[in-house]
Amino acid sequence: MATFVLVHGAWHNGRSWERVVPLLRAAGHRVLAPSLTGFGDKAHLLSPEIGLGTHIDDIAGLIEDEHLDDVVLVGHSYAGMIISGVANRVPNRTAHLVFVDAMVPEDGESAVDVLPVTKQLIDLAVDGWRVPPMPEQPPLGLFGVTDPNDLAWLRSMLSDQPVRCLREPVRLDDPAARTVPRTHIHCLKDRPAGITRRPVPEGERVRELPTGHDCMITMPVELSALLLETA
């Protein structure tokens, strides 16, 4: 039995994994899909002080508090920053990193460094610190989601993202973290302009899904199958 910790991306919350969690559990694995501070059941904690470090603390703290070992850390989008920082914090507890259409930083980089188009979103921040969710972009939909029912569900879980999450650099200074196996799951369909992807280092596994960015909503069965390869 593996332990999966599923970390949602910017603007989302833990509910975004609801179609994946039961599939992994049905295969016999332990699965946790928490909402980060400021989102979902923790939305009341949203503030300008919340940054990338807050979210790294969330997940590292969960792993330590629950005494989890051999964790498969799965990060979607912005959460690639988070799982990188968590693995740097607790490499001995991390069995695998899975970047789901995610940012993959180097030491000292912020989300803006990894994906410069993020700066355009920061420029739209409300009150100087709240970045609204990306707008729907027909025919691409919202985060690649186009089905009307799925869109309604997705909109119900989206909320603002603190600017500090996108500007704060990640610390990746523990060589042990670089020995943790990595898988990159790339979503290939309808990528918006300005969204770029860095080359994957040699030796790291790459899998692909023919869908948009929020593959946990649009292709949960296929995504779960890829995640189970890492267990």
CSV table of N, CA and C in Angstrom, one decimal, residues 62-137:
chain,number,residue,atom,x,y,z
A,62,LEU,N,1.6,18.1,7.5
A,62,LEU,CA,0.7,16.9,7.4
A,62,LEU,C,1.4,15.6,7.4
A,63,ILE,N,2.5,15.6,6.6
A,63,ILE,CA,3.3,14.3,6.6
A,63,ILE,C,3.9,14.0,7.9
A,64,GLU,N,4.4,15.0,8.6
A,64,GLU,CA,5.0,14.7,9.9
A,64,GLU,C,3.9,14.4,11.0
A,65,ASP,N,2.8,15.2,11.0
A,65,ASP,CA,1.8,14.9,12.0
A,65,ASP,C,1.1,13.6,11.8
A,66,GLU,N,1.0,13.1,10.6
A,66,GLU,CA,0.3,11.8,10.3
A,66,GLU,C,1.3,10.7,10.3
A,67,HIS,N,2.6,11.0,10.6
A,67,HIS,CA,3.7,10.0,10.6
A,67,HIS,C,3.7,9.2,9.3
A,68,LEU,N,3.6,9.9,8.2
A,68,LEU,CA,3.6,9.3,6.8
A,68,LEU,C,5.0,9.0,6.4
A,69,ASP,N,5.2,7.8,5.7
A,69,ASP,CA,6.5,7.5,5.1
A,69,ASP,C,6.2,7.0,3.7
A,70,ASP,N,7.2,7.0,2.9
A,70,ASP,CA,7.1,6.5,1.5
A,70,ASP,C,6.0,7.1,0.8
A,71,VAL,N,5.9,8.5,0.9
A,71,VAL,CA,4.8,9.2,0.3
A,71,VAL,C,5.0,9.5,-1.2
A,72,VAL,N,4.0,9.3,-2.0
A,72,VAL,CA,3.9,9.7,-3.3
A,72,VAL,C,3.3,11.1,-3.3
A,73,LEU,N,4.1,12.1,-3.5
A,73,LEU,CA,3.7,13.5,-3.5
A,73,LEU,C,3.3,13.9,-4.9
A,74,VAL,N,2.0,14.3,-5.1
A,74,VAL,CA,1.4,14.7,-6.4
A,74,VAL,C,1.1,16.2,-6.3
A,75,GLY,N,1.6,16.9,-7.2
A,75,GLY,CA,1.4,18.4,-7.3
A,75,GLY,C,0.8,18.8,-8.6
A,76,HIS,N,-0.3,19.5,-8.6
A,76,HIS,CA,-0.9,20.0,-9.9
A,76,HIS,C,-0.6,21.5,-10.0
A,77,SER,N,0.0,21.8,-11.2
A,77,SER,CA,0.2,23.2,-11.6
A,77,SER,C,1.1,23.9,-10.6
A,78,TYR,N,0.6,25.0,-9.9
A,78,TYR,CA,1.4,25.7,-8.9
A,78,TYR,C,2.0,24.8,-7.8
A,79,ALA,N,1.3,23.7,-7.6
A,79,ALA,CA,1.7,22.8,-6.5
A,79,ALA,C,3.0,22.1,-6.8
A,80,GLY,N,3.5,22.2,-8.1
A,80,GLY,CA,4.8,21.7,-8.4
A,80,GLY,C,5.8,22.4,-7.5
A,81,MET,N,5.6,23.7,-7.3
A,81,MET,CA,6.5,24.4,-6.4
A,81,MET,C,6.4,23.9,-5.0
A,82,ILE,N,5.2,23.5,-4.5
A,82,ILE,CA,5.0,23.1,-3.2
A,82,ILE,C,5.7,21.7,-2.9
A,83,ILE,N,5.4,20.7,-3.8
A,83,ILE,CA,5.9,19.4,-3.6
A,83,ILE,C,7.5,19.4,-3.7
A,84,SER,N,8.0,20.3,-4.5
A,84,SER,CA,9.5,20.4,-4.6
A,84,SER,C,10.0,20.9,-3.2
A,85,GLY,N,9.4,21.9,-2.6
A,85,GLY,CA,9.8,22.4,-1.3
A,85,GLY,C,9.6,21.4,-0.2
A,86,VAL,N,8.5,20.6,-0.3
A,86,VAL,CA,8.3,19.6,0.7
A,86,VAL,C,9.3,18.5,0.7
A,87,ALA,N,9.6,18.0,-0.6
A,87,ALA,CA,10.6,17.0,-0.7
A,87,ALA,C,12.0,17.5,-0.2
A,88,ASN,N,12.3,18.7,-0.4
A,88,ASN,CA,13.5,19.3,0.2
A,88,ASN,C,13.5,19.3,1.7
A,89,ARG,N,12.3,19.4,2.3
A,89,ARG,CA,12.2,19.4,3.7
A,89,ARG,C,12.2,18.0,4.3
A,90,VAL,N,11.5,17.1,3.7
A,90,VAL,CA,11.4,15.7,4.2
A,90,VAL,C,11.8,14.7,3.1
A,91,PRO,N,13.0,14.7,2.6
A,91,PRO,CA,13.3,13.8,1.5
A,91,PRO,C,13.2,12.3,2.0
A,92,ASN,N,13.5,12.1,3.2
A,92,ASN,CA,13.5,10.7,3.8
A,92,ASN,C,12.1,10.1,3.8
A,93,ARG,N,11.1,10.9,3.8
A,93,ARG,CA,9.7,10.5,3.8
A,93,ARG,C,9.0,10.5,2.4
A,94,THR,N,9.8,10.9,1.4
A,94,THR,CA,9.2,11.1,0.1
A,94,THR,C,9.7,10.0,-0.8
A,95,ALA,N,8.8,9.2,-1.4
A,95,ALA,CA,9.1,8.1,-2.3
A,95,ALA,C,9.1,8.5,-3.7
A,96,HIS,N,8.3,9.4,-4.1
A,96,HIS,CA,8.1,9.8,-5.5
A,96,HIS,C,7.5,11.1,-5.6
A,97,LEU,N,7.9,11.9,-6.6
A,97,LEU,CA,7.3,13.2,-6.9
A,97,LEU,C,6.6,13.1,-8.3
A,98,VAL,N,5.3,13.5,-8.3
A,98,VAL,CA,4.6,13.5,-9.5
A,98,VAL,C,4.1,15.0,-9.8
A,99,PHE,N,4.6,15.5,-10.9
A,99,PHE,CA,4.3,16.8,-11.4
A,99,PHE,C,3.2,16.7,-12.4
A,100,VAL,N,2.0,17.1,-12.1
A,100,VAL,CA,0.8,17.0,-13.0
A,100,VAL,C,0.6,18.4,-13.7
A,101,ASP,N,1.1,18.4,-14.9
A,101,ASP,CA,1.0,19.7,-15.7
A,101,ASP,C,1.5,20.8,-14.8
A,102,ALA,N,2.6,20.6,-14.1
A,102,ALA,CA,3.0,21.5,-13.0
A,102,ALA,C,4.3,22.3,-13.2
A,103,MET,N,4.4,23.3,-12.4
A,103,MET,CA,5.7,24.1,-12.4
A,103,MET,C,6.8,23.2,-11.8
A,104,VAL,N,8.0,23.3,-12.4
A,104,VAL,CA,9.1,22.5,-11.9
A,104,VAL,C,10.2,23.5,-11.6
A,105,PRO,N,10.4,23.9,-10.4
A,105,PRO,CA,11.4,25.0,-10.1
A,105,PRO,C,12.8,24.5,-9.9
A,106,GLU,N,13.8,25.4,-10.0
A,106,GLU,CA,15.1,25.2,-9.5
A,106,GLU,C,15.3,26.0,-8.2
A,107,ASP,N,16.4,25.8,-7.5
A,107,ASP,CA,16.6,26.4,-6.2
A,107,ASP,C,16.5,27.9,-6.4
A,108,GLY,N,15.8,28.6,-5.5
A,108,GLY,CA,15.7,30.0,-5.5
A,108,GLY,C,14.7,30.7,-6.4
A,109,GLU,N,13.9,29.8,-7.2
A,109,GLU,CA,13.0,30.4,-8.1
A,109,GLU,C,11.6,30.5,-7.5
A,110,SER,N,10.9,31.5,-8.0
A,110,SER,CA,9.4,31.6,-7.7
A,110,SER,C,8.6,31.2,-8.8
A,111,ALA,N,7.3,31.2,-8.6
A,111,ALA,CA,6.4,30.8,-9.7
A,111,ALA,C,6.5,31.7,-10.9
A,112,VAL,N,6.8,33.0,-10.7
A,112,VAL,CA,7.0,34.0,-11.7
A,112,VAL,C,8.2,33.6,-12.6
A,113,ASP,N,9.3,33.1,-11.9
A,113,ASP,CA,10.5,32.7,-12.6
A,113,ASP,C,10.2,31.5,-13.5
A,114,VAL,N,9.4,30.5,-13.0
A,114,VAL,CA,9.2,29.3,-13.7
A,114,VAL,C,8.2,29.6,-14.9
A,115,LEU,N,7.2,30.4,-14.6
A,115,LEU,CA,6.2,30.7,-15.6
A,115,LEU,C,6.0,32.2,-15.7
A,116,PRO,N,6.8,32.9,-16.5
A,116,PRO,CA,6.8,34.4,-16.5
A,116,PRO,C,5.4,35.0,-16.8
A,117,VAL,N,4.5,34.3,-17.5
A,117,VAL,CA,3.2,34.9,-17.8
A,117,VAL,C,2.4,35.1,-16.5
A,118,THR,N,2.8,34.5,-15.4
A,118,THR,CA,2.2,34.7,-14.1
A,118,THR,C,2.2,36.1,-13.7
A,119,LYS,N,3.3,36.9,-14.1
A,119,LYS,CA,3.4,38.3,-13.8
A,119,LYS,C,2.2,39.1,-14.3
A,120,GLN,N,1.6,38.7,-15.4
A,120,GLN,CA,0.4,39.4,-15.9
A,120,GLN,C,-0.8,39.2,-15.0
A,121,LEU,N,-0.9,38.0,-14.4
A,121,LEU,CA,-1.9,37.8,-13.4
A,121,LEU,C,-1.8,38.6,-12.1
A,122,ILE,N,-0.5,38.7,-11.7
A,122,ILE,CA,-0.3,39.5,-10.5
A,122,ILE,C,-0.6,41.0,-10.7
A,123,ASP,N,-0.4,41.4,-11.9
A,123,ASP,CA,-0.8,42.8,-12.2
A,123,ASP,C,-2.3,43.1,-12.1
A,124,LEU,N,-3.1,42.0,-12.1
A,124,LEU,CA,-4.5,42.2,-11.9
A,124,LEU,C,-5.0,42.0,-10.5
A,125,ALA,N,-4.1,41.9,-9.6
A,125,ALA,CA,-4.4,41.6,-8.2
A,125,ALA,C,-5.3,42.6,-7.6
A,126,VAL,N,-6.3,42.2,-6.8
A,126,VAL,CA,-7.3,43.0,-6.2
A,126,VAL,C,-6.7,43.5,-4.8
A,127,ASP,N,-6.8,44.7,-4.5
A,127,ASP,CA,-6.2,45.3,-3.2
A,127,ASP,C,-4.7,45.0,-3.1
A,128,GLY,N,-4.1,44.7,-4.2
A,128,GLY,CA,-2.6,44.6,-4.2
A,128,GLY,C,-2.1,43.2,-3.8
A,129,TRP,N,-3.1,42.3,-3.5
A,129,TRP,CA,-2.6,41.0,-3.0
A,129,TRP,C,-3.4,39.8,-3.4
A,130,ARG,N,-4.7,40.0,-3.9
A,130,ARG,CA,-5.5,38.9,-4.2
A,130,ARG,C,-5.6,38.7,-5.7
A,131,VAL,N,-5.1,37.6,-6.2
A,131,VAL,CA,-5.1,37.4,-7.7
A,131,VAL,C,-6.3,36.6,-8.0
A,132,PRO,N,-7.2,37.1,-8.8
A,132,PRO,CA,-8.5,36.4,-9.2
A,132,PRO,C,-8.1,35.2,-10.1
A,133,PRO,N,-9.0,34.2,-10.1
A,133,PRO,CA,-8.8,33.0,-11.0
A,133,PRO,C,-8.7,33.5,-12.4
A,134,MET,N,-7.9,32.7,-13.2
A,134,MET,CA,-7.8,33.0,-14.6
A,134,MET,C,-9.2,32.9,-15.2
A,135,PRO,N,-9.5,33.8,-16.2
A,135,PRO,CA,-10.9,33.9,-16.8
A,135,PRO,C,-11.1,32.7,-17.8
A,136,GLU,N,-12.3,32.4,-18.0
A,136,GLU,CA,-12.6,31.4,-19.0
A,136,GLU,C,-12.2,31.9,-20.4
A,137,GLN,N,-11.7,31.0,-21.2
A,137,GLN,CA,-11.1,31.3,-22.5
A,137,GLN,C,-11.7,30.4,-23.6
